[in-house]
PDB file of C-alpha atoms in Angstrom:
ATOM      1  CA  MET Z 236     124.650 101.999 106.536  1.00 82.00           C
ATOM      2  CA  PHE Z 237     121.630 104.263 106.130  1.00 91.00           C
ATOM      3  CA  LEU Z 238     120.874 102.852 102.663  1.00 93.00           C
ATOM      4  CA  SER Z 239     121.061  99.316 103.991  1.00 92.00           C
ATOM      5  CA  LYS Z 240     118.572 100.077 106.773  1.00 94.00           C
ATOM      6  CA  ALA Z 241     116.260 101.918 104.359  1.00 95.00           C
ATOM      7  CA  LEU Z 242     116.284  98.969 101.946  1.00 95.00           C
ATOM      8  CA  LEU Z 243     115.611  96.614 104.847  1.00 94.00           C
ATOM      9  CA  ILE Z 244     112.586  98.657 105.964  1.00 95.00           C
ATOM     10  CA  LEU Z 245     111.277  98.889 102.394  1.00 96.00           C
ATOM     11  CA  GLY Z 246     111.789  95.146 101.937  1.00 95.00           C
ATOM     12  CA  ILE Z 247     109.886  94.267 105.095  1.00 95.00           C
ATOM     13  CA  THR Z 248     107.115  96.696 104.138  1.00 97.00           C
ATOM     14  CA  SER Z 249     106.906  95.147 100.691  1.00 96.00           C
ATOM     15  CA  MET Z 250     106.771  91.681 102.246  1.00 96.00           C
ATOM     16  CA  ALA Z 251     103.905  92.778 104.511  1.00 95.00           C
ATOM     17  CA  ALA Z 252     102.096  94.235 101.484  1.00 95.00           C
ATOM     18  CA  ALA Z 253     102.484  90.902  99.693  1.00 95.00           C
ATOM     19  CA  VAL Z 254     100.948  89.064 102.647  1.00 93.00           C
ATOM     20  CA  GLY Z 255      98.074  91.563 102.669  1.00 92.00           C
ATOM     21  CA  LEU Z 256      97.510  91.055  98.950  1.00 91.00           C
ATOM     22  CA  VAL Z 257      97.503  87.283  99.402  1.00 90.00           C
ATOM     23  CA  VAL Z 258      94.709  87.431 101.958  1.00 86.00           C
ATOM     24  CA  ARG Z 259      92.705  90.145 100.210  1.00 81.00           C
ATOM     25  CA  ARG Z 260      93.264  90.227  96.476  1.00 70.00           C
ATOM     26  CA  TRP Z 261      93.294  93.525  94.646  1.00 73.00           C
ATOM     27  CA  ARG Z 262      94.253  94.414  91.086  1.00 77.00           C
ATOM     28  CA  VAL Z 263      97.988  93.959  91.719  1.00 86.00           C
ATOM     29  CA  PRO Z 264      99.156  90.343  92.020  1.00 89.00           C
ATOM     30  CA  ALA Z 265     100.786  89.594  95.375  1.00 92.00           C
ATOM     31  CA  ALA Z 266     103.818  88.149  93.610  1.00 94.00           C
ATOM     32  CA  ILE Z 267     104.994  91.595  92.465  1.00 95.00           C
ATOM     33  CA  PRO Z 268     105.571  93.092  95.935  1.00 96.00           C
ATOM     34  CA  ALA Z 269     106.905  89.723  97.123  1.00 96.00           C
ATOM     35  CA  TYR Z 270     109.527  89.740  94.357  1.00 97.00           C
ATOM     36  CA  ALA Z 271     110.304  93.384  95.117  1.00 96.00           C
ATOM     37  CA  ALA Z 272     110.816  92.376  98.757  1.00 96.00           C
ATOM     38  CA  LEU Z 273     113.316  89.699  97.729  1.00 95.00           C
ATOM     39  CA  VAL Z 274     115.252  92.201  95.616  1.00 95.00           C
ATOM     40  CA  LEU Z 275     115.225  94.891  98.323  1.00 95.00           C
ATOM     41  CA  LEU Z 276     116.275  92.478 101.058  1.00 94.00           C
ATOM     42  CA  HIS Z 277     119.064  91.124  98.874  1.00 94.00           C
ATOM     43  CA  PHE Z 278     120.427  94.592  98.114  1.00 94.00           C
ATOM     44  CA  SER Z 279     120.192  95.533 101.783  1.00 93.00           C
ATOM     45  CA  THR Z 280     122.755  92.737 102.381  1.00 90.00           C
ATOM     46  CA  TYR Z 281     120.652  91.199 105.147  1.00 89.00           C
ATOM     47  CA  ILE Z 282     119.939  88.121 103.046  1.00 91.00           C
ATOM     48  CA  TYR Z 283     121.899  86.570 100.196  1.00 90.00           C
ATOM     49  CA  LEU Z 284     120.202  84.955  97.222  1.00 90.00           C
ATOM     50  CA  PRO Z 285     121.914  83.396  94.211  1.00 92.00           C
ATOM     51  CA  VAL Z 286     121.158  84.670  90.705  1.00 93.00           C
ATOM     52  CA  ARG Z 287     119.290  81.447  89.876  1.00 94.00           C
ATOM     53  CA  THR Z 288     116.784  82.228  92.606  1.00 91.00           C
ATOM     54  CA  PHE Z 289     116.144  85.691  91.200  1.00 92.00           C
ATOM     55  CA  MET Z 290     115.718  84.334  87.694  1.00 95.00           C
ATOM     56  CA  PHE Z 291     113.358  81.533  88.736  1.00 96.00           C
ATOM     57  CA  TRP Z 292     111.109  83.690  90.906  1.00 96.00           C
ATOM     58  CA  GLY Z 293     111.246  86.542  88.393  1.00 96.00           C
ATOM     59  CA  VAL Z 294     109.888  84.262  85.672  1.00 97.00           C
ATOM     60  CA  ALA Z 295     107.284  82.904  88.096  1.00 96.00           C
ATOM     61  CA  THR Z 296     106.238  86.474  88.946  1.00 96.00           C
ATOM     62  CA  LEU Z 297     105.910  87.347  85.267  1.00 96.00           C
ATOM     63  CA  MET Z 298     103.792  84.239  84.695  1.00 94.00           C
ATOM     64  CA  VAL Z 299     101.507  85.106  87.610  1.00 92.00           C
ATOM     65  CA  ALA Z 300     101.167  88.716  86.423  1.00 91.00           C
ATOM     66  CA  ALA Z 301     100.374  87.543  82.882  1.00 91.00           C
ATOM     67  CA  LEU Z 302      97.837  85.069  84.248  1.00 87.00           C
ATOM     68  CA  LYS Z 303      96.196  87.815  86.296  1.00 82.00           C
ATOM     69  CA  TRP Z 304      95.922  90.269  83.415  1.00 83.00           C
ATOM     70  CA  LEU Z 305      94.968  87.731  80.731  1.00 82.00           C
ATOM     71  CA  LEU Z 306      92.052  86.188  82.618  1.00 73.00           C
ATOM     72  CA  PRO Z 307      88.723  87.964  82.319  1.00 65.00           C
ATOM     73  CA  GLN Z 308      87.602  89.713  85.500  1.00 61.00           C
ATOM     74  CA  GLU Z 309      84.496  87.540  85.747  1.00 52.00           C
ATOM     75  CA  GLU Z 310      86.521  84.359  85.410  1.00 46.00           C
ATOM     76  CA  LEU Z 311      86.485  82.284  88.564  1.00 49.00           C
ATOM     77  CA  SER Z 312      85.734  85.092  90.961  1.00 52.00           C
ATOM     78  CA  GLY Z 313      86.481  83.618  94.343  1.00 52.00           C
ATOM     79  CA  GLU Z 314      84.845  84.909  97.465  1.00 55.00           C
ATOM     80  CA  ARG Z 315      86.777  86.831 100.086  1.00 63.00           C
ATOM     81  CA  SER Z 316      86.398  83.887 102.406  1.00 67.00           C
ATOM     82  CA  GLY Z 317      88.145  81.735  99.782  1.00 75.00           C
ATOM     83  CA  ASN Z 318      90.995  84.224  99.575  1.00 79.00           C
ATOM     84  CA  LEU Z 319      91.296  84.269 103.336  1.00 85.00           C
ATOM     85  CA  ILE Z 320      91.174  80.495 103.745  1.00 87.00           C
ATOM     86  CA  THR Z 321      93.668  79.808 100.949  1.00 89.00           C
ATOM     87  CA  GLY Z 322      96.012  82.611 102.003  1.00 90.00           C
ATOM     88  CA  VAL Z 323      96.099  81.758 105.686  1.00 92.00           C
ATOM     89  CA  SER Z 324      96.493  78.027 105.058  1.00 94.00           C
ATOM     90  CA  SER Z 325      99.368  78.613 102.633  1.00 94.00           C
ATOM     91  CA  LEU Z 326     101.066  80.926 105.165  1.00 94.00           C
ATOM     92  CA  ALA Z 327     100.602  78.246 107.817  1.00 95.00           C
ATOM     93  CA  GLY Z 328     102.080  75.668 105.444  1.00 95.00           C
ATOM     94  CA  CYS Z 329     105.010  77.998 104.822  1.00 95.00           C
ATOM     95  CA  LEU Z 330     105.741  78.385 108.524  1.00 93.00           C
ATOM     96  CA  LEU Z 331     105.379  74.652 109.148  1.00 94.00           C
ATOM     97  CA  GLY Z 332     107.688  73.964 106.215  1.00 93.00           C
ATOM     98  CA  ILE Z 333     110.279  76.334 107.682  1.00 92.00           C
ATOM     99  CA  LEU Z 334     109.995  74.588 111.058  1.00 92.00           C
ATOM    100  CA  VAL Z 335     110.455  71.150 109.497  1.00 91.00           C
ATOM    101  CA  GLY Z 336     113.405  72.280 107.414  1.00 83.00           C
ATOM    102  CA  ALA Z 337     114.276  75.051 105.018  1.00 77.00           C
ATOM    103  CA  ARG Z 338     114.171  72.698 102.050  1.00 82.00           C
ATOM    104  CA  PHE Z 339     110.548  71.776 102.771  1.00 90.00           C
ATOM    105  CA  MET Z 340     109.199  75.329 102.832  1.00 93.00           C
ATOM    106  CA  VAL Z 341     107.901  75.404  99.236  1.00 93.00           C
ATOM    107  CA  LEU Z 342     106.329  71.964  99.693  1.00 94.00           C
ATOM    108  CA  GLY Z 343     104.616  73.264 102.836  1.00 95.00           C
ATOM    109  CA  VAL Z 344     103.261  76.244 100.886  1.00 95.00           C
ATOM    110  CA  ILE Z 345     101.891  74.010  98.126  1.00 95.00           C
ATOM    111  CA  LEU Z 346     100.281  71.580 100.570  1.00 95.00           C
ATOM    112  CA  GLY Z 347      98.869  74.423 102.668  1.00 95.00           C
ATOM    113  CA  ALA Z 348      97.345  76.093  99.606  1.00 93.00           C
ATOM    114  CA  LEU Z 349      95.891  72.777  98.446  1.00 92.00           C
ATOM    115  CA  VAL Z 350      94.368  72.143 101.879  1.00 93.00           C
ATOM    116  CA  GLY Z 351      92.956  75.689 101.905  1.00 90.00           C
ATOM    117  CA  THR Z 352      91.430  75.265  98.462  1.00 88.00           C
ATOM    118  CA  MET Z 353      89.895  71.936  99.487  1.00 88.00           C
ATOM    119  CA  ALA Z 354      88.541  73.506 102.671  1.00 88.00           C
ATOM    120  CA  PHE Z 355      87.011  76.372 100.677  1.00 86.00           C
ATOM    121  CA  SER Z 356      85.440  73.899  98.260  1.00 85.00           C
ATOM    122  CA  LYS Z 357      83.607  72.294 101.200  1.00 85.00           C
ATOM    123  CA  SER Z 358      82.101  75.629 102.281  1.00 83.00           C
ATOM    124  CA  PRO Z 359      78.711  76.800 100.949  1.00 80.00           C
ATOM    125  CA  GLN Z 360      80.357  79.550  98.852  1.00 80.00           C
ATOM    126  CA  GLY Z 361      82.847  77.167  97.257  1.00 79.00           C
ATOM    127  CA  ARG Z 362      80.734  74.143  96.405  1.00 79.00           C
ATOM    128  CA  TRP Z 363      80.868  75.060  92.705  1.00 78.00           C
ATOM    129  CA  ILE Z 364      84.607  74.312  92.649  1.00 79.00           C
ATOM    130  CA  MET Z 365      84.090  70.585  93.061  1.00 75.00           C
ATOM    131  CA  ALA Z 366      81.496  70.409  90.278  1.00 74.00           C
ATOM    132  CA  SER Z 367      84.083  68.842  87.991  1.00 77.00           C
ATOM    133  CA  HIS Z 368      87.807  68.220  87.897  1.00 77.00           C
ATOM    134  CA  LYS Z 369      88.194  70.848  85.164  1.00 81.00           C
ATOM    135  CA  THR Z 370      86.599  73.508  87.388  1.00 81.00           C
ATOM    136  CA  PHE Z 371      88.859  72.608  90.297  1.00 82.00           C
ATOM    137  CA  ILE Z 372      92.002  72.695  88.154  1.00 83.00           C
ATOM    138  CA  SER Z 373      90.947  76.020  86.615  1.00 81.00           C
ATOM    139  CA  PHE Z 374      90.314  77.518  90.045  1.00 81.00           C
ATOM    140  CA  PHE Z 375      93.577  76.122  91.367  1.00 83.00           C
ATOM    141  CA  CYS Z 376      95.587  77.604  88.493  1.00 82.00           C
ATOM    142  CA  ALA Z 377      93.793  80.957  88.474  1.00 82.00           C
ATOM    143  CA  LYS Z 378      93.535  81.645  92.199  1.00 83.00           C
ATOM    144  CA  THR Z 379      95.812  79.302  94.123  1.00 89.00           C
ATOM    145  CA  LEU Z 380      98.932  79.353  91.935  1.00 91.00           C
ATOM    146  CA  PRO Z 381      99.494  83.114  92.487  1.00 90.00           C
ATOM    147  CA  VAL Z 382      99.147  82.528  96.228  1.00 92.00           C
ATOM    148  CA  ILE Z 383     101.738  79.754  96.114  1.00 94.00           C
ATOM    149  CA  VAL Z 384     104.251  81.927  94.230  1.00 96.00           C
ATOM    150  CA  ALA Z 385     103.805  84.960  96.511  1.00 95.00           C
ATOM    151  CA  VAL Z 386     103.881  83.042  99.792  1.00 95.00           C
ATOM    152  CA  ALA Z 387     106.908  81.017  98.695  1.00 95.00           C
ATOM    153  CA  MET Z 388     108.815  84.245  98.013  1.00 96.00           C
ATOM    154  CA  VAL Z 389     107.754  85.648 101.397  1.00 95.00           C
ATOM    155  CA  GLY Z 390     108.957  82.392 102.951  1.00 95.00           C
ATOM    156  CA  ILE Z 391     112.317  82.719 101.207  1.00 94.00           C
ATOM    157  CA  GLY Z 392     112.647  86.196 102.675  1.00 93.00           C
ATOM    158  CA  ILE Z 393     111.796  84.924 106.147  1.00 92.00           C
ATOM    159  CA  GLU Z 394     114.261  82.045 105.742  1.00 91.00           C
ATOM    160  CA  GLY Z 395     116.943  84.533 104.825  1.00 88.00           C
ATOM    161  CA  PHE Z 396     116.587  86.159 108.236  1.00 85.00           C
ATOM    162  CA  ILE Z 397     116.408  82.879 110.152  1.00 85.00           C
ATOM    163  CA  PHE Z 398     119.163  80.878 108.454  1.00 80.00           C
TER     164      PHE Z 398
END
């Protein structure tokens, strides 16, 4: 009983850390604490996830971590306002996707992140993103894809409590 509660608290803390890393990016990709939250919440027996889910999101986390560490630090350095806009809009898309239906949560995250990236590209700091399609796709893959993976895993954890 005590171990279950401790794992639950650690899982929720890890989920909150993932949300914090989504909004304000540091050296650690937000997908790592989000995946840790899924594992901790699963072992606390408060949510149940099939093995396929762990494998899929584990591979996605490894891809995001590899993408983070393989890109040069100067590559596509987004502003903090871009991180905030993309992170908050993807979280909003996640919550709207959960409200519409549990199956639409990941689609809501993707659409929310896309809307956030488009909104940032219209700001004065993000005008360089829309210079060409190649720049937009590079920015989307380097900065928005890790947000999508992390927020989708946080959404899966939230869904586990709700449903």
